[in-house]
Tab-separated table of C-alpha atoms in Angstrom:
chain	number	residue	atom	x	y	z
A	13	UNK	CA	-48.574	51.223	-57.759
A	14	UNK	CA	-49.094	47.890	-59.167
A	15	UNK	CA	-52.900	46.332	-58.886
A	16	UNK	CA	-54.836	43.259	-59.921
A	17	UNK	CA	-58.325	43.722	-61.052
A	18	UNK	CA	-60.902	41.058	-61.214
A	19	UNK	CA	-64.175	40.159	-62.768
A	20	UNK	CA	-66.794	40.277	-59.452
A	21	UNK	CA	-68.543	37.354	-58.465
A	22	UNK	CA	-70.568	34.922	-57.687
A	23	UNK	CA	-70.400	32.875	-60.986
A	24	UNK	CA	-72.620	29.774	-60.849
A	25	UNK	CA	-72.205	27.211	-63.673
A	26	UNK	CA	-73.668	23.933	-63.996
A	27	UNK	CA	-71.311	21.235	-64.151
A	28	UNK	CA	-69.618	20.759	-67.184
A	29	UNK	CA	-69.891	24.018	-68.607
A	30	UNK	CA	-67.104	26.385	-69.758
A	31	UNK	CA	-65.430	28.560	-66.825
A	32	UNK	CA	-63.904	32.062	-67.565
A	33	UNK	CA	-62.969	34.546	-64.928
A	34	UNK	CA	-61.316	37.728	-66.040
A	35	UNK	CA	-58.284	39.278	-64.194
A	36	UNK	CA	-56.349	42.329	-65.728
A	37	UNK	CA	-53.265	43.862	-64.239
A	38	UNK	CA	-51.826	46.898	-63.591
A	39	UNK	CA	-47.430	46.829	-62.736
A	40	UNK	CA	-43.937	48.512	-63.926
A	41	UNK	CA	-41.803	46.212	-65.603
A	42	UNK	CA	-42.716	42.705	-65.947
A	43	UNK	CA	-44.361	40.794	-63.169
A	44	UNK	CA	-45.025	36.704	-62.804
A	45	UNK	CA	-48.808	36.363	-62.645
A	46	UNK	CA	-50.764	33.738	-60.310
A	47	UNK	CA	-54.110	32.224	-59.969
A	48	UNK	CA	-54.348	31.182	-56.146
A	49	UNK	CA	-57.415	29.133	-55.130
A	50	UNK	CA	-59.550	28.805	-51.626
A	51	UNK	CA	-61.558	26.131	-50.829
A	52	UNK	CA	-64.434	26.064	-48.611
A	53	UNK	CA	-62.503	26.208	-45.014
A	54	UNK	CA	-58.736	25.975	-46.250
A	55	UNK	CA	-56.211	28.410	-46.516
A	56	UNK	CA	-54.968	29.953	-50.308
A	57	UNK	CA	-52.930	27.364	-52.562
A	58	UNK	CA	-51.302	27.746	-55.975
A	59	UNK	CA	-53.252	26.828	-58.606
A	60	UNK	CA	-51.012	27.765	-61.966
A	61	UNK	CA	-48.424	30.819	-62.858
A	62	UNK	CA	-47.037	32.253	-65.319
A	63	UNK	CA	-43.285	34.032	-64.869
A	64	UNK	CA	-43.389	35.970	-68.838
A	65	UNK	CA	-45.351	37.233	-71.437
A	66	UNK	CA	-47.347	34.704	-73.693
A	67	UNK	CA	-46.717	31.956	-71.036
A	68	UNK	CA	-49.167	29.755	-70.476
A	69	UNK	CA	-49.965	28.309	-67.146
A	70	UNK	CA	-51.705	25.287	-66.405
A	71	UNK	CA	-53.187	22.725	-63.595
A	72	UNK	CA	-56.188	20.442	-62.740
A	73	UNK	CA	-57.656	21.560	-66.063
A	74	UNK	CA	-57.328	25.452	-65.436
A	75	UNK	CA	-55.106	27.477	-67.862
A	76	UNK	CA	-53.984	31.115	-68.174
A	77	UNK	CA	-52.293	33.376	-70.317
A	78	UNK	CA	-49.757	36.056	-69.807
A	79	UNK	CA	-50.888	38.996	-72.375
A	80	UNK	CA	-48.652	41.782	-72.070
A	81	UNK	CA	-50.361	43.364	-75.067
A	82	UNK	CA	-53.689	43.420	-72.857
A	83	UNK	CA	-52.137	43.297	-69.763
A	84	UNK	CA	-54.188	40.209	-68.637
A	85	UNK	CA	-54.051	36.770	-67.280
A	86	UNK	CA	-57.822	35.417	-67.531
A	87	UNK	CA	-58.539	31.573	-65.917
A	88	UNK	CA	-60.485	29.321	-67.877
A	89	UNK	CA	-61.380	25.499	-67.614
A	90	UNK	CA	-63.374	23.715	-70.385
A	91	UNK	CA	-65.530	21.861	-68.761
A	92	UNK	CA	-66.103	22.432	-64.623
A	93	UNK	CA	-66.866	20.238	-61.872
A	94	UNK	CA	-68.623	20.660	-58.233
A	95	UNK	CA	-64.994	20.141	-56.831
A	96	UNK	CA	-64.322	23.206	-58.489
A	97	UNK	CA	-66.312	25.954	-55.777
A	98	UNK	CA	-64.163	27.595	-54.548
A	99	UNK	CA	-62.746	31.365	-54.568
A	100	UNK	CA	-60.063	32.084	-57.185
A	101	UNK	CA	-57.363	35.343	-56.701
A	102	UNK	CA	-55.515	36.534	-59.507
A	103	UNK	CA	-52.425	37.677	-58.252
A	104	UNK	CA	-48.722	39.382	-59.043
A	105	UNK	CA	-45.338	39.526	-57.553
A	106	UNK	CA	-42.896	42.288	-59.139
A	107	UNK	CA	-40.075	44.343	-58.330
A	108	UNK	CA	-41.907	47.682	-58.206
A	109	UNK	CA	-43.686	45.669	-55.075
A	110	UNK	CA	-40.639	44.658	-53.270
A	111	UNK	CA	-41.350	41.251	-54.376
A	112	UNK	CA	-44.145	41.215	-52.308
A	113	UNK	CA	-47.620	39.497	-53.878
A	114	UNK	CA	-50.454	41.805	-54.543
A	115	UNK	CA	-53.845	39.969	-54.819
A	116	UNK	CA	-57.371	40.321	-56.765
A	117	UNK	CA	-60.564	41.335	-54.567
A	118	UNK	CA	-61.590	37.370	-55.324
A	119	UNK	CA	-64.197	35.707	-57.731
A	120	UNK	CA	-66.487	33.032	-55.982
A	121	UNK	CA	-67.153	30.294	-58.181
A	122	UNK	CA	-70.428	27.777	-57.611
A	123	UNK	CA	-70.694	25.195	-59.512
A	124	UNK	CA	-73.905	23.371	-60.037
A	125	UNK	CA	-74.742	19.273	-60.214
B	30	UNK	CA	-42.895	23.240	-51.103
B	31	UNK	CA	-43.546	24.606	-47.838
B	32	UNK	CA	-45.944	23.221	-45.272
B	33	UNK	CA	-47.509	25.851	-42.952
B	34	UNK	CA	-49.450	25.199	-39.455
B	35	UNK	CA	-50.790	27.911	-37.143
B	36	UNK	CA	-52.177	27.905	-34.068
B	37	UNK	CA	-54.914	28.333	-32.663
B	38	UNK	CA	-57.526	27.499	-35.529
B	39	UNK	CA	-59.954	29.733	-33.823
B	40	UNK	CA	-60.930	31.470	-31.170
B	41	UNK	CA	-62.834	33.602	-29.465
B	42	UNK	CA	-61.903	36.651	-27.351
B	43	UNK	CA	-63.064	39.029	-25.050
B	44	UNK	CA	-62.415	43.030	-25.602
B	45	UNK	CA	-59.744	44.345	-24.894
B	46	UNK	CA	-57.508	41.297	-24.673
B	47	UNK	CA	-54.896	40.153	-26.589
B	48	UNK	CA	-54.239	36.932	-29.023
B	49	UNK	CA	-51.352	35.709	-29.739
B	50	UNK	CA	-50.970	33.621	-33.098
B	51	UNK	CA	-47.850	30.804	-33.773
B	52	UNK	CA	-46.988	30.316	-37.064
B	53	UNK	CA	-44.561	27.245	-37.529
B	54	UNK	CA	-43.387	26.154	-41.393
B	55	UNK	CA	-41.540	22.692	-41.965
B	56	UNK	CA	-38.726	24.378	-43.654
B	57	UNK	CA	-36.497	27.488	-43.539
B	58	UNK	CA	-37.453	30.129	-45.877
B	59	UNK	CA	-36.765	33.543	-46.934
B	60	UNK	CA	-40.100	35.993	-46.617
B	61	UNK	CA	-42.851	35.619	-43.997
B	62	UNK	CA	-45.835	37.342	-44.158
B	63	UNK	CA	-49.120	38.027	-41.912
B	64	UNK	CA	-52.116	38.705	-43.995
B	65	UNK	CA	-55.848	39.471	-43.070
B	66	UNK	CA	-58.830	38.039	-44.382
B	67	UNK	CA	-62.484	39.618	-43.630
B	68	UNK	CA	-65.415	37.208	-44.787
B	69	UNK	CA	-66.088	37.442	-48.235
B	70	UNK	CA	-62.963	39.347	-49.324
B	71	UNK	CA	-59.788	39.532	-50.102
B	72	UNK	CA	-56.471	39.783	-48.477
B	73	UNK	CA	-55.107	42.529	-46.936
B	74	UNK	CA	-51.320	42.174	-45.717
B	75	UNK	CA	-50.650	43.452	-42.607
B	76	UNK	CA	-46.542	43.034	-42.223
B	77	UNK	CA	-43.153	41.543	-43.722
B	78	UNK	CA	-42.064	39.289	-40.828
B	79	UNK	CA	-38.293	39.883	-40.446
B	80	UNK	CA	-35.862	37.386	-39.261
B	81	UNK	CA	-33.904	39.038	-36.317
B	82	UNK	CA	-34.900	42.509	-37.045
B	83	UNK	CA	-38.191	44.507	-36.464
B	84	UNK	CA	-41.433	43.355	-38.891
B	85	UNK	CA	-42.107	46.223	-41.917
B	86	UNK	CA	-45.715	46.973	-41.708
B	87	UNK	CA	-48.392	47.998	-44.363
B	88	UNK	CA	-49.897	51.333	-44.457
B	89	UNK	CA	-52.770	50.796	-41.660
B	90	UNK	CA	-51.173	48.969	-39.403
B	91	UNK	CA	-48.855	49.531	-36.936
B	92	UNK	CA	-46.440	47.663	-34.486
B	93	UNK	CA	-48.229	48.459	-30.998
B	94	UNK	CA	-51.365	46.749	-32.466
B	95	UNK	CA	-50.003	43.838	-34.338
B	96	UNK	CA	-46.499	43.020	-32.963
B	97	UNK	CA	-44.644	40.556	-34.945
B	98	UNK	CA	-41.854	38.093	-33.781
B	99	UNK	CA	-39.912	36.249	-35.794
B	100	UNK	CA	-36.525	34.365	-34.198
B	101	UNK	CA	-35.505	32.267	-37.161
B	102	UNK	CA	-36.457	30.881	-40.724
B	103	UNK	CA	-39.394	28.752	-39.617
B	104	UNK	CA	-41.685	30.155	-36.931
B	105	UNK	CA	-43.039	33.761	-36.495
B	106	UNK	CA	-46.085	35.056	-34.042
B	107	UNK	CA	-48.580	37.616	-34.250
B	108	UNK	CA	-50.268	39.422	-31.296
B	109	UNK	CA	-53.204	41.006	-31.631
B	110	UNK	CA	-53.382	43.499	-29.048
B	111	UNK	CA	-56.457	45.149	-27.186
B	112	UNK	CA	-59.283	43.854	-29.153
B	113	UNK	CA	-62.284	45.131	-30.235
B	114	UNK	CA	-65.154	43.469	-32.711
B	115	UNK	CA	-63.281	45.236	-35.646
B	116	UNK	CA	-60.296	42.956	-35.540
B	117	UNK	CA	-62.245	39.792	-35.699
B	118	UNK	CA	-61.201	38.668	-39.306
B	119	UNK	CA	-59.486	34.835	-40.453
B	120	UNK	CA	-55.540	35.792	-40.014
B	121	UNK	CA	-53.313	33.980	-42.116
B	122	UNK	CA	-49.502	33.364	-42.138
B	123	UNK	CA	-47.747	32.789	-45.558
B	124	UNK	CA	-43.905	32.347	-46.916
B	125	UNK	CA	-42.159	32.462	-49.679
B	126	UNK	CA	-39.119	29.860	-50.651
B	127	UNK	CA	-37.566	33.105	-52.413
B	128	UNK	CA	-37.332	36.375	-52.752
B	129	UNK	CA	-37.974	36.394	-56.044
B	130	UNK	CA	-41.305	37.695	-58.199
B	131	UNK	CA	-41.376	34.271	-59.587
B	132	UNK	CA	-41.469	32.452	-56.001
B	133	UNK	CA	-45.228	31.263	-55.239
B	134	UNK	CA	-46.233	31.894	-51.991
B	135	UNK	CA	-47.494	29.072	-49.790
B	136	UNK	CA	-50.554	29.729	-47.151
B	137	UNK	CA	-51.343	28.294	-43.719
B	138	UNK	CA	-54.881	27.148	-42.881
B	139	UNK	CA	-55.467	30.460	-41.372
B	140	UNK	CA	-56.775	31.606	-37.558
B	141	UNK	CA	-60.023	32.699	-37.216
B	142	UNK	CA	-60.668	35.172	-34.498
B	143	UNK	CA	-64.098	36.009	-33.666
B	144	UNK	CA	-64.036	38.830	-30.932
B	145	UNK	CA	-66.727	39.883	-28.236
């Protein structure tokens, strides 16, 4: 069945420095691809998506890139803030799924002053 | 967008007792979901909440456990029945505006259940 696969965490950074977090997929057909975020004490939002290949997502300074070719969607900001801790899920919604979304284990970002 | 409240926050139950969870959205929509969250991890969903027809559960879980109302496109409930220490976990409601694998999915601030 389809899975998500993400690069395990903690990752601390001190602020300002460059932010990568890998997330690979596995899925039948072509899924959209999602980076959801959780803040300390708040439920999951949307942070970008991506519905084909070579789209790139975008938001707050995060982008992402749909490879088909590698079959990944990594998140990367160029320069991150404190604001930025958080927990990040790569995610993806398909047909094979029923539509449903199947999320990443979770990368916990902390971000240093 | 889709704005979702549930209630309670938290709580904090005795064994063997049962929890019931309201989950209310500020517009209709098409697919409502009940997820679980354990500390430190990732979700795990537990059930499709139907409107007007029985909720399609995940492998692992199963209707007399986790019953699952939903009576039209904006509110659904979960119960958590007879509970032990293994069910306390953060329990989250979530939609989607579509059915579609392009649809995001929108979260609620999440219950969490801390059991005796």
């Amino acid at each position: 069945g389809d899975s998500v696969t993400q690069m395990e965490g903690p990752v601390t950074l001190s602020e300002e420095a460059f932010l990568t977090i890998n997330c690979t997929y596995t899925a039948t057909g072509y899924p959209s691809l999602f980076w959801y975020v959780q803040y300390p004490g708040e439920g999951l939002q949307l942070l970008l998506k991506a519905t084909k290949a070579d789209d790139k997502g975008s938001n707050k300074g995060f982008e992402a890139t749909y490879r088909k070719e590698t079959t990944s969607f990594h998140l990367e900001k160029g320069s991150v803030q404190v604001s930025d801790s958080a927990v990040y899920f790569c995610a993806l919604s398909g047909r094979t799924g029923g539509f449903k979304t199947i999320f990443g284990a979770g990368t916990r970002l902390f971000v240093k002053a | 967008s889709a704005v979702i409240s549930q209630k309670p926050s938290r709580d904090i139950c005795q064994r063997g007792t049962s929890l019931t969870i309201q989950c209310q959205v500020d517009s209709q929509v098409t697919m409502m979901f009940w997820y679980r969250q354990q500390p430190g991890q990732s979700l795990t969903l537990i059930a499709t909440a139907n409107q007007g027809s029985e909720a399609t559960y995940e492998s692992g879980f199963v209707i007399d456990k986790f019953p699952i109302s939903r009576p039209n496109l904006t509110f659904s409930t979960l119960t958590v029945s007879n509970m032990s220490p293994e069910d306390s976990s953060i329990y989250l409601c979530s939609s989607k505006t579509g059915d579609s694998s392009y649809n995001e999915q929108f979260f609620g601030p999440g219950t969490r259940l801390t059991v005796l």
